[in-house]
Short mmCIF file of C-alpha atoms in Angstrom, two decimals:
data_model
loop_
_atom_site.label_atom_id
_atom_site.label_comp_id
_atom_site.label_asym_id
_atom_site.label_seq_id
_atom_site.Cartn_x
_atom_site.Cartn_y
_atom_site.Cartn_z
CA MET A 23 -11.66 65.42 -40.53
CA THR A 24 -11.16 67.33 -37.28
CA THR A 25 -8.79 65.88 -35.07
CA LYS A 26 -9.12 65.32 -31.33
CA ARG A 27 -6.69 68.18 -30.52
CA GLU A 28 -8.85 70.75 -32.48
CA VAL A 29 -11.95 69.22 -30.86
CA ASP A 30 -10.33 70.05 -27.46
CA TYR A 31 -9.47 73.48 -28.72
CA TRP A 32 -12.89 74.32 -29.46
CA LYS A 33 -13.96 72.82 -26.15
CA ARG A 34 -11.52 75.38 -24.35
CA ARG A 35 -12.94 78.23 -26.25
CA PHE A 36 -16.44 77.73 -25.27
CA LEU A 37 -15.41 76.88 -21.98
CA TYR A 38 -13.84 80.22 -21.68
CA GLU A 39 -17.12 81.96 -22.52
CA LYS A 40 -18.69 80.22 -19.61
CA GLU A 41 -15.89 81.46 -17.41
CA GLN A 42 -16.37 84.92 -18.76
CA GLN A 43 -20.15 84.54 -17.85
CA LEU A 44 -19.35 83.33 -14.26
CA GLN A 45 -16.84 86.54 -14.10
CA ASN A 46 -19.58 88.66 -14.79
CA THR A 47 -21.66 87.09 -12.30
CA ALA A 48 -18.98 87.50 -9.41
CA GLU A 49 -18.83 91.19 -10.26
CA TYR A 50 -22.35 91.77 -9.99
CA GLU A 51 -22.73 89.75 -6.84
CA SER A 52 -19.82 91.63 -5.01
CA ALA A 53 -21.66 95.00 -6.14
CA MET A 54 -24.93 93.63 -4.64
CA ARG A 55 -23.20 92.82 -1.33
CA ALA A 56 -21.91 96.44 -1.29
CA ARG A 57 -25.12 97.81 -1.78
CA LEU A 58 -26.74 95.71 0.85
CA LYS A 59 -23.97 96.60 3.33
CA GLU A 60 -25.16 100.35 2.88
CA VAL A 61 -28.67 99.19 4.02
CA GLN A 62 -27.25 97.75 7.36
CA PRO A 63 -26.87 100.82 9.40
CA ILE A 64 -30.48 101.99 8.06
CA LEU A 65 -31.84 98.68 9.32
CA GLU A 66 -29.92 99.00 12.53
CA GLN A 67 -31.23 102.63 13.27
CA GLU A 68 -34.81 101.50 13.02
CA VAL A 69 -34.17 98.36 15.18
CA GLU A 70 -32.13 100.35 17.68
CA TYR A 71 -35.37 103.00 18.15
CA TRP A 72 -37.53 99.73 18.74
CA LEU A 73 -35.32 98.30 21.27
CA ASN A 74 -34.84 101.50 23.28
CA ARG A 75 -38.75 101.90 23.67
CA TYR A 76 -40.03 98.20 23.82
CA ALA A 77 -37.47 95.62 24.35
CA ASN A 78 -37.65 95.01 28.22
CA ASN A 79 -39.58 91.72 28.59
CA GLN A 80 -38.80 90.30 31.91
CA LYS A 81 -42.12 88.45 32.39
CA ILE A 82 -40.40 85.22 31.19
CA SER A 83 -36.85 85.25 32.96
CA LYS A 84 -33.72 85.21 30.31
CA GLU A 85 -32.68 81.53 31.76
CA ASP A 86 -36.06 80.41 30.88
CA ALA A 87 -36.16 81.91 27.71
CA ARG A 88 -33.01 80.70 26.60
CA LYS A 89 -34.20 77.29 27.47
CA ILE A 90 -37.03 77.38 25.27
CA LEU A 91 -35.35 78.93 22.28
CA SER A 92 -32.50 76.55 22.51
CA THR A 93 -34.79 73.89 21.19
CA ILE A 94 -36.41 75.89 18.56
CA GLY A 95 -34.34 75.49 15.06
CA THR A 96 -36.40 77.83 12.82
CA ARG A 97 -35.26 81.02 11.30
CA ASP A 98 -38.47 82.65 10.48
CA TRP A 99 -39.51 84.74 13.32
CA HIS A 100 -43.21 83.99 12.62
CA LEU A 101 -42.31 80.37 13.29
CA THR A 102 -40.09 80.81 16.24
CA LEU A 103 -42.75 82.94 18.01
CA LYS A 104 -45.30 80.14 17.27
CA GLU A 105 -42.95 77.35 18.63
CA PHE A 106 -42.02 79.67 21.53
CA LYS A 107 -45.47 80.31 22.62
CA ARG A 108 -46.60 76.68 22.52
CA LYS A 109 -43.31 75.65 24.24
CA ALA A 110 -43.58 78.27 27.07
CA LYS A 111 -47.40 77.09 27.66
CA GLU A 112 -46.31 73.43 28.16
CA GLY A 113 -43.51 75.15 30.75
CA GLY A 114 -46.38 76.64 32.83
CA PHE A 115 -46.04 80.19 31.34
CA ASP A 116 -49.56 80.70 30.32
CA LYS A 117 -50.14 83.72 32.73
CA GLU A 118 -47.18 85.41 31.24
CA LEU A 119 -48.09 85.08 27.63
CA ASP A 120 -51.68 86.51 28.36
CA ALA A 121 -50.28 89.21 29.87
CA GLU A 122 -51.25 92.77 28.15
CA TYR A 123 -47.45 93.70 28.24
CA PHE A 124 -46.52 90.51 26.40
CA LYS A 125 -49.24 91.01 23.70
CA SER A 126 -48.21 94.58 23.24
CA GLN A 127 -44.49 93.48 22.79
CA LEU A 128 -45.91 91.03 20.02
CA SER A 129 -47.81 93.82 18.37
CA ARG A 130 -44.68 96.07 18.29
CA LEU A 131 -42.62 93.27 16.90
CA GLU A 132 -45.01 92.94 14.21
CA ASN A 133 -44.69 96.61 13.48
CA ILE A 134 -40.99 96.63 13.34
CA ASP A 135 -41.10 93.57 10.97
CA GLU A 136 -43.53 95.78 8.83
CA GLN A 137 -40.99 98.25 8.56
CA LEU A 138 -38.15 96.37 7.95
CA THR A 139 -40.27 94.83 4.92
CA SER A 140 -41.09 98.29 3.86
CA LEU A 141 -37.59 99.54 3.82
CA LEU A 142 -36.14 96.61 2.09
CA ALA A 143 -39.02 96.58 -0.31
CA GLN A 144 -37.48 99.96 -1.79
CA TYR A 145 -34.00 98.28 -2.16
CA ALA A 146 -35.94 95.23 -3.72
CA THR A 147 -37.14 97.46 -6.55
CA SER A 148 -33.71 99.06 -6.90
CA GLU A 149 -32.20 95.76 -7.06
CA THR A 150 -34.46 94.33 -9.79
CA ASN A 151 -33.71 96.98 -12.20
CA LYS A 152 -30.06 96.63 -11.83
CA LEU A 153 -30.45 92.85 -12.14
CA GLU A 154 -32.26 93.42 -15.22
CA ASN A 155 -29.93 95.40 -16.89
CA SER A 156 -26.97 92.91 -16.16
CA LEU A 157 -29.17 89.82 -17.54
CA ILE A 158 -29.82 91.91 -20.67
CA ASN A 159 -26.24 92.68 -21.01
CA GLN A 160 -25.30 89.06 -20.39
CA PHE A 161 -27.80 87.56 -22.68
CA LYS A 162 -26.53 90.02 -25.56
CA GLN A 163 -22.96 89.18 -24.68
CA THR A 164 -23.24 85.48 -24.85
CA TYR A 165 -25.82 85.30 -27.94
CA MET A 166 -23.14 87.41 -29.98
CA HIS A 167 -20.03 85.46 -28.75
CA SER A 168 -21.84 82.08 -29.40
CA ILE A 169 -22.72 83.07 -33.02
CA TYR A 170 -19.17 83.95 -33.48
CA LEU A 171 -17.61 81.03 -32.09
CA THR A 172 -20.05 78.63 -34.23
CA GLN A 173 -19.38 80.64 -37.16
CA LEU A 174 -15.46 80.39 -36.58
CA GLU A 175 -15.89 76.54 -35.81
CA LYS A 176 -17.58 76.12 -39.03
CA ALA A 177 -15.30 78.52 -40.95
CA LYS A 178 -18.17 80.14 -42.58
CA LEU A 179 -18.16 83.78 -41.28
CA SER A 180 -21.40 85.59 -42.37
CA SER A 181 -23.66 88.51 -41.66
CA ASN A 182 -26.66 85.98 -42.36
CA PHE A 183 -27.97 86.04 -38.68
CA ALA A 184 -30.66 87.73 -36.86
CA ASN A 185 -29.83 90.18 -34.07
CA VAL A 186 -32.16 90.53 -31.01
CA ASN A 187 -33.18 94.13 -29.93
CA GLU A 188 -33.68 95.46 -26.42
CA TYR A 189 -37.46 94.52 -26.30
CA GLN A 190 -36.88 90.74 -27.64
CA VAL A 191 -34.19 90.36 -24.83
CA LYS A 192 -36.05 91.95 -22.31
CA ALA A 193 -39.16 89.53 -22.79
CA ILE A 194 -36.62 86.61 -22.85
CA VAL A 195 -35.19 87.91 -19.58
CA ARG A 196 -38.50 88.40 -17.94
CA LYS A 197 -39.85 84.94 -19.20
CA PRO A 198 -40.86 82.78 -16.12
CA TRP A 199 -38.97 79.68 -15.72
CA ARG A 200 -39.31 77.03 -13.07
CA GLY A 201 -42.40 78.49 -11.67
CA SER A 202 -41.30 82.05 -11.25
CA ASP A 203 -39.28 84.88 -12.70
CA PHE A 204 -35.96 86.64 -11.47
CA SER A 205 -37.91 89.72 -10.24
CA LYS A 206 -40.44 87.71 -7.98
CA ARG A 207 -37.44 85.87 -6.47
CA ILE A 208 -35.83 89.06 -5.59
CA TRP A 209 -38.70 90.37 -4.27
CA LYS A 210 -39.26 87.22 -2.07
CA ASN A 211 -35.56 87.09 -0.97
CA TYR A 212 -35.76 91.07 -0.09
CA THR A 213 -39.15 91.33 1.43
CA GLU A 214 -39.98 87.96 2.87
CA ILE A 215 -36.88 85.87 3.57
CA LEU A 216 -34.69 88.69 4.93
CA PRO A 217 -37.08 90.60 7.03
CA ASN A 218 -38.15 87.00 8.57
CA GLU A 219 -34.33 86.13 9.40
CA LEU A 220 -33.83 89.57 11.07
CA GLY A 221 -36.93 89.64 12.82
CA ASP A 222 -35.77 86.10 14.08
CA ALA A 223 -32.79 87.44 15.23
CA LEU A 224 -34.38 90.42 16.79
CA LEU A 225 -36.87 88.15 18.75
CA ARG A 226 -34.39 85.93 20.08
CA GLY A 227 -31.81 88.72 21.19
CA SER A 228 -34.49 90.63 22.96
CA ALA A 229 -35.98 87.90 24.90
CA LEU A 230 -32.73 86.59 25.94
CA GLY A 231 -31.81 90.23 26.98
CA HIS A 232 -28.93 90.42 24.95
CA SER A 233 -27.05 94.14 24.21
CA HIS A 234 -28.13 96.24 21.44
CA GLU A 235 -24.47 95.44 19.80
CA GLN A 236 -25.20 91.74 20.28
CA ILE A 237 -28.50 91.91 18.48
CA PHE A 238 -27.13 93.88 15.62
CA LYS A 239 -24.48 91.21 15.67
CA MET A 240 -26.88 88.52 15.10
CA MET A 241 -28.65 90.56 12.55
CA ARG A 242 -25.34 91.15 10.65
CA GLN A 243 -24.89 87.40 10.66
CA ARG A 244 -28.23 86.69 9.31
CA LEU A 245 -28.04 89.21 6.57
CA LYS A 246 -24.59 87.60 5.60
CA ASP A 247 -26.19 84.23 5.72
CA VAL A 248 -28.99 85.20 3.20
CA GLU A 249 -26.25 86.72 1.02
CA ASP A 250 -24.15 83.75 1.06
CA TYR A 251 -27.05 81.24 0.39
CA GLN A 252 -30.17 82.57 -0.90
CA LEU A 253 -28.88 85.53 -3.01
CA HIS A 254 -25.78 84.01 -3.88
CA ARG A 255 -27.95 81.09 -5.47
CA LEU A 256 -30.18 83.47 -7.12
CA ILE A 257 -27.73 85.56 -8.69
CA ILE A 258 -25.29 82.70 -10.26
CA THR A 259 -28.57 80.66 -11.34
CA GLU A 260 -30.27 83.61 -13.21
CA MET A 261 -27.52 84.63 -14.70
CA GLY A 262 -26.37 81.03 -15.85
CA HIS A 263 -30.13 80.62 -17.13
CA VAL A 264 -29.84 83.78 -19.25
CA ALA A 265 -26.41 82.78 -20.84
CA GLU A 266 -27.36 79.16 -21.60
CA THR A 267 -30.83 80.46 -22.97
CA ALA A 268 -28.52 82.87 -25.36
CA THR A 269 -26.36 80.16 -26.29
CA ALA A 270 -29.43 77.67 -27.40
CA ASP A 271 -30.90 80.50 -29.16
CA ALA A 272 -27.50 81.26 -31.10
CA TYR A 273 -27.32 77.70 -31.85
CA LYS A 274 -30.67 77.94 -33.60
CA GLU A 275 -29.79 80.55 -35.45
CA GLU A 276 -27.01 79.01 -36.93
CA GLY A 277 -28.36 75.91 -37.82
CA VAL A 278 -26.71 74.03 -35.39
CA GLU A 279 -28.57 70.67 -35.08
CA GLN A 280 -26.71 68.93 -32.09
CA TYR A 281 -24.73 70.11 -28.97
CA GLN A 282 -22.20 68.54 -26.61
CA TYR A 283 -22.69 68.72 -22.94
CA LEU A 284 -19.62 70.19 -20.91
CA ALA A 285 -19.37 69.47 -17.21
CA THR A 286 -15.78 70.00 -16.56
CA LEU A 287 -14.69 73.40 -16.10
CA GLU A 288 -11.14 74.67 -14.83
CA ALA A 289 -10.41 70.78 -14.32
CA HIS A 290 -13.11 70.36 -12.12
CA THR A 291 -16.03 68.09 -13.27
CA CYS A 292 -19.43 68.77 -11.82
CA GLU A 293 -20.36 65.87 -9.84
CA GLU A 294 -24.23 66.10 -10.23
CA CYS A 295 -23.63 66.48 -14.33
CA ALA A 296 -20.80 63.93 -14.74
CA HIS A 297 -23.03 61.58 -16.31
CA LEU A 298 -23.79 64.12 -18.87
CA ASP A 299 -20.25 65.15 -19.73
CA GLU A 300 -19.38 65.09 -23.42
CA LYS A 301 -22.55 63.23 -24.38
CA ILE A 302 -24.17 64.63 -27.67
CA PHE A 303 -27.86 65.58 -27.68
CA ASP A 304 -30.18 67.12 -30.58
CA LEU A 305 -30.79 70.52 -30.11
CA LYS A 306 -34.77 69.79 -30.86
CA ASP A 307 -34.90 67.34 -27.73
CA LYS A 308 -33.31 70.11 -25.46
CA VAL A 309 -34.68 69.95 -21.92
CA GLU A 310 -33.24 72.56 -19.43
CA GLY A 311 -32.74 70.40 -16.14
CA LEU A 312 -32.44 67.14 -17.95
CA ASN A 313 -29.86 67.23 -20.75
CA TYR A 314 -29.23 71.13 -20.87
CA PRO A 315 -27.82 73.36 -18.40
CA LEU A 316 -28.92 74.60 -15.60
CA ILE A 317 -29.29 71.09 -14.43
CA HIS A 318 -29.30 72.14 -10.63
CA PRO A 319 -28.54 75.53 -8.60
CA TYR A 320 -25.10 76.52 -8.68
CA CYS A 321 -24.68 74.77 -12.14
CA ARG A 322 -21.57 76.04 -13.90
CA CYS A 323 -21.79 73.47 -16.95
CA THR A 324 -22.34 74.90 -20.45
CA THR A 325 -22.34 73.21 -24.18
CA MET A 326 -20.64 73.55 -27.32
CA PRO A 327 -22.04 72.98 -30.89
CA TYR A 328 -21.42 69.22 -32.30
CA ILE A 329 -20.98 69.61 -36.07
CA GLU A 330 -19.67 66.57 -37.97
CA GLY A 331 -17.23 66.95 -40.80
CA LEU A 332 -15.68 70.19 -39.73
CA PRO A 333 -12.60 71.27 -42.09
CA ASP A 334 -9.39 70.59 -40.64
CA SER A 335 -6.74 73.36 -39.57
CA SER A 336 -5.44 73.41 -43.12
CA GLU A 337 -8.89 74.34 -44.75
CA ARG A 338 -9.98 76.78 -41.97
CA TRP A 339 -10.08 79.78 -44.26
CA ALA A 340 -13.22 81.81 -44.37
CA ARG A 341 -14.49 83.59 -47.47
CA ASP A 342 -15.98 86.73 -47.37
CA PRO A 343 -19.48 86.22 -49.31
CA GLU A 344 -19.32 89.85 -50.73
CA THR A 345 -15.50 90.43 -51.49
CA SER A 346 -14.52 86.72 -52.26
CA LYS A 347 -11.31 87.34 -50.17
CA GLY A 348 -10.23 84.87 -47.66
CA GLU A 349 -8.89 84.81 -44.22
CA TYR A 350 -7.85 82.39 -41.59
CA ALA A 351 -11.02 82.02 -39.50
CA GLU A 352 -9.36 81.69 -36.25
CA ASN A 353 -7.26 84.84 -36.70
CA MET A 354 -10.39 87.07 -36.52
CA THR A 355 -11.20 88.63 -33.39
CA PHE A 356 -14.52 88.97 -31.79
CA ASN A 357 -14.54 92.70 -32.40
CA LYS A 358 -13.29 92.56 -36.04
CA TRP A 359 -16.09 89.97 -36.78
CA LYS A 360 -18.51 92.19 -35.02
CA GLU A 361 -17.63 95.11 -36.99
CA GLN A 362 -17.64 93.26 -40.21
CA TYR A 363 -20.44 90.83 -40.04
CA SER A 364 -22.82 91.94 -37.67
CA ASP A 365 -25.83 94.46 -38.74
CA ASN A 366 -25.93 95.28 -35.02
CA THR A 367 -29.24 96.03 -33.93
CA TRP A 368 -27.74 98.04 -30.95
CA LYS A 369 -25.82 100.75 -33.33
CA ILE A 370 -26.77 104.17 -32.39
CA GLY A 371 -29.78 105.28 -34.56
CA SER A 372 -28.05 108.71 -35.03
CA SER A 373 -25.66 109.58 -38.01
CA ALA A 374 -22.70 109.65 -35.26
CA LYS A 375 -19.84 107.09 -36.45
CA LEU A 376 -18.50 105.54 -33.38
CA THR A 377 -15.37 103.36 -32.96
CA ILE A 378 -15.99 99.98 -31.39
CA PRO A 379 -14.45 100.80 -28.39
CA GLU A 380 -16.93 103.98 -28.04
CA LYS A 381 -19.74 101.58 -28.68
CA GLN A 382 -18.44 99.32 -26.13
CA GLY A 383 -18.49 102.27 -23.54
CA LEU A 384 -21.97 103.10 -23.91
CA THR A 385 -22.91 99.54 -23.74
CA ASN A 386 -21.25 99.19 -20.57
CA TYR A 387 -22.67 102.33 -19.28
CA LEU A 388 -26.19 100.63 -19.87
CA SER A 389 -25.32 97.75 -17.80
CA SER A 390 -24.78 97.48 -14.13
CA TRP A 391 -21.17 99.15 -14.47
CA ALA A 392 -23.07 102.46 -14.68
CA TYR A 393 -24.23 102.14 -10.73
CA ASP A 394 -20.65 101.01 -9.90
CA ILE A 395 -18.78 103.73 -11.76
CA ASN A 396 -20.95 106.56 -10.52
CA ASP A 397 -20.57 105.64 -7.12
CA LYS A 398 -16.75 105.39 -7.34
CA LEU A 399 -16.87 108.81 -8.88
CA ARG A 400 -18.91 110.43 -6.39
CA LYS A 401 -17.20 109.01 -3.42
CA GLY A 402 -13.70 109.52 -5.06
CA LEU A 403 -12.78 105.78 -4.83
CA GLU A 404 -9.95 104.28 -6.79
CA LEU A 405 -10.60 103.38 -10.27
CA SER A 406 -9.75 99.74 -11.88
CA ASP A 407 -8.01 99.80 -15.38
CA TYR A 408 -11.30 98.49 -16.57
CA ASP A 409 -13.00 101.59 -15.32
CA LYS A 410 -10.29 104.08 -16.78
CA GLU A 411 -10.53 102.52 -20.24
CA ASN A 412 -14.45 102.49 -20.05
CA ILE A 413 -14.40 106.06 -19.09
CA ILE A 414 -12.23 107.00 -21.82
CA ASN A 415 -14.40 105.17 -24.74
CA LEU A 416 -17.73 106.64 -23.07
CA ASP A 417 -16.56 110.41 -22.77
CA SER A 418 -15.24 110.19 -26.27
CA ALA A 419 -18.79 108.67 -27.62
CA LEU A 420 -20.59 111.30 -25.82
CA GLY A 421 -18.44 113.84 -27.42
CA LYS A 422 -19.47 112.73 -30.88
CA LEU A 423 -23.14 112.14 -30.29
CA PRO A 424 -25.60 115.00 -31.26
CA LYS A 425 -26.93 116.78 -28.36
CA TYR A 426 -30.64 116.72 -26.95
CA HIS A 427 -32.97 119.64 -27.62
CA SER A 428 -36.33 119.92 -26.40
CA ASP A 429 -38.73 122.63 -24.76
CA LYS A 430 -39.54 119.93 -22.35
CA PRO A 431 -37.78 119.83 -19.21
CA LEU A 432 -35.82 116.67 -18.13
CA GLN A 433 -36.26 114.70 -15.03
CA ARG A 434 -34.03 112.96 -12.44
CA SER A 435 -35.28 110.71 -9.51
CA LEU A 436 -33.20 110.30 -6.47
CA ARG A 437 -34.14 108.10 -3.27
CA PHE A 438 -32.41 109.06 0.15
CA TRP A 439 -32.82 106.51 2.95
CA ASN A 440 -30.60 108.46 5.56
CA GLU A 441 -32.11 111.71 6.92
CA GLU A 442 -28.60 113.01 7.58
CA GLU A 443 -27.52 112.37 4.04
CA LEU A 444 -30.57 114.23 2.36
CA THR A 445 -29.95 117.16 4.63
CA ASP A 446 -26.37 117.28 3.62
CA PHE A 447 -27.47 116.93 -0.10
CA LEU A 448 -29.84 119.91 -0.01
CA ARG A 449 -27.24 121.91 2.05
CA GLU A 450 -25.01 122.07 -0.85
CA ARG A 451 -27.91 122.95 -3.44
CA LYS A 452 -29.34 126.19 -2.06
CA PRO A 453 -30.97 128.27 -4.65
CA GLY A 454 -28.30 130.12 -6.71
CA THR A 455 -25.71 127.63 -6.05
CA ILE A 456 -23.70 126.15 -9.02
CA VAL A 457 -23.34 122.13 -8.61
CA ALA A 458 -20.76 119.97 -10.82
CA GLU A 459 -20.85 116.29 -9.66
CA PRO A 460 -17.94 114.31 -10.64
CA SER A 461 -20.11 111.23 -11.73
CA TYR A 462 -22.28 111.00 -14.89
CA ILE A 463 -25.75 112.31 -14.46
CA SER A 464 -28.62 110.31 -16.05
CA THR A 465 -31.81 111.84 -16.37
CA SER A 466 -35.28 110.96 -18.24
CA LYS A 467 -37.66 112.40 -20.54
CA GLY A 468 -40.33 111.80 -18.09
CA ILE A 469 -40.38 110.68 -14.53
CA TYR A 470 -38.28 107.80 -13.87
CA ASP A 471 -39.59 106.78 -10.44
CA GLU A 472 -42.64 108.87 -8.89
CA ASN A 473 -41.90 107.40 -5.46
CA ASP A 474 -38.46 108.88 -4.82
CA ASN A 475 -38.08 111.61 -2.59
CA VAL A 476 -36.08 113.97 -4.40
CA GLN A 477 -37.11 114.97 -8.07
CA ILE A 478 -34.94 117.27 -9.85
CA ILE A 479 -36.47 119.13 -13.01
CA ILE A 480 -33.97 120.22 -15.59
CA ARG A 481 -35.45 123.32 -17.12
CA SER A 482 -32.59 123.79 -20.00
CA SER A 483 -29.92 121.70 -21.12
CA LYS A 484 -26.97 122.10 -23.58
CA SER A 485 -24.96 118.79 -23.40
CA GLY A 486 -26.82 115.93 -22.74
CA VAL A 487 -27.06 112.91 -25.14
CA ASP A 488 -30.28 111.09 -25.95
CA LEU A 489 -29.64 107.44 -25.30
CA SER A 490 -33.22 106.34 -26.39
CA ASP A 491 -32.12 104.70 -29.67
CA TYR A 492 -29.20 102.90 -28.17
CA GLY A 493 -30.60 101.60 -24.88
CA LEU A 494 -33.97 100.80 -23.38
CA ALA A 495 -36.17 103.21 -25.36
CA GLU A 496 -38.91 103.14 -22.61
CA GLU A 497 -36.38 104.43 -20.30
CA LYS A 498 -35.97 107.74 -22.35
CA GLU A 499 -32.55 108.35 -20.91
CA VAL A 500 -30.70 111.52 -21.35
CA LEU A 501 -26.83 111.64 -20.28
CA PHE A 502 -24.90 114.19 -19.14
CA GLY A 503 -21.22 113.82 -18.70
CA ARG A 504 -19.00 114.27 -16.07
CA ASN A 505 -18.48 117.55 -14.21
CA THR A 506 -21.38 119.09 -16.01
CA LYS A 507 -22.42 122.23 -14.26
CA PHE A 508 -25.96 122.80 -12.93
CA LYS A 509 -27.37 126.31 -11.33
CA ILE A 510 -30.00 125.57 -8.81
CA LEU A 511 -33.00 127.79 -9.52
CA LYS A 512 -35.31 127.01 -7.12
CA GLY A 513 -36.45 124.22 -4.53
CA TYR A 514 -39.82 123.58 -2.69
CA THR A 515 -41.61 120.58 -1.28
CA LYS A 516 -44.89 118.92 -2.84
CA GLY A 517 -46.20 116.51 -0.29
CA GLU A 518 -43.65 114.28 1.07
CA GLN A 519 -41.26 115.05 -2.08
CA ILE A 520 -38.63 117.85 -2.37
CA ILE A 521 -38.61 119.35 -5.76
CA LEU A 522 -35.43 120.83 -7.13
CA GLU A 523 -35.54 123.26 -10.50
CA VAL A 524 -31.99 123.47 -12.34
CA GLU A 525 -30.46 124.78 -15.60
CA GLU A 526 -27.41 123.53 -17.08
CA ILE A 527 -24.88 126.38 -17.54
CA ASP A 528 -21.33 126.54 -19.26
#
């Protein structure tokens, strides 16, 4: 019979998995905030141009504008403007509002709103791809760890379970829930909520005659508000939903019929879920939002399998079904279990034999870590111990895997938002120049994003590694290691795009 002490032990192990998921969430959110910080000066540059040309409106005095705006509590500039016009007319400003100059001001405000929305839409596309990769990685991690912990708890280690492939995980991640899916929620935040908030700050600031810096300060605060509330809630909720979906799928795969709700994490009990804490439910009756997490936004609760009649600590020996050799189950690490029992759908499709750390290095590169590490390498930023370990493992894996050979050229798509950065990039890549970037270079067998303003065509390659069998096959990724040398053959324009043709050299 299982003692309370042992039940508490397993509870701690499942809660630790939840803590790991929350740590992954925090790391992604931190990286997302850093990316948004890079957008900030580009937004301000667009707004400053508008302010320099159009923002002097003295038809309604600053004092009158202040009185009107102080009574309007909306944060969407369309609603703020509607209320402003209504209250201005009530205050006797009909003539000023009907003036052609005022109408042209509003038309130009709509124009800058469209520009900000268009700019942020491009970032929304990029962020959607990054979040999808992280959600896929989180699902796989939670699913495998939940299988592992459930087998340990039952003391029945086995390879008799189904792995999920990339396409299955992608379908799960993209499946709508609570009326929408993660990509639509990202898109709404970037192309509706954020532009409306920024436009509202611009409308209020220009109407009150604020300086450019004062308006920028208002916009930065609005950006931070969206990060702290809407985007924070979105990321923690989407990552949590995917993790709990993976856990439930693992329960089904392992034949678990009941689960126990856990509402206490790090000694803190969730107030909204306290009535569910430690209650036991049938898996067949699971309803997310009612008796299974996530119950509410920001929900940090999770579950653990409820299995009656578990062996006590003296009987927790797992017998290998093939060798009949026994091993004390709780002494088996996740990596050892994965190597021994998982048929691992994510194994490399080649004959190369990689170690578990090397496989993990590749898996991490196919997650959001790739964006972070390449950014650090390009900018010469300090690397964490986690980064250093992954680089060693990834470099080792790339050295073992077969090289890509084909007569067809590879493609690399880049997007530059800043004209100065684009100029600097091209200045270092004149025909005949040899370039060796300190970062990894991801390329594709087809055009990755036809809308990017720089397209690089790699006419010949020698050291690229085909990751199609390991990552997302439809991305057709071929990866080059750090400091790979490329010679610029020629550069030209095609419509609004810049095309560079290069070849790899020794």
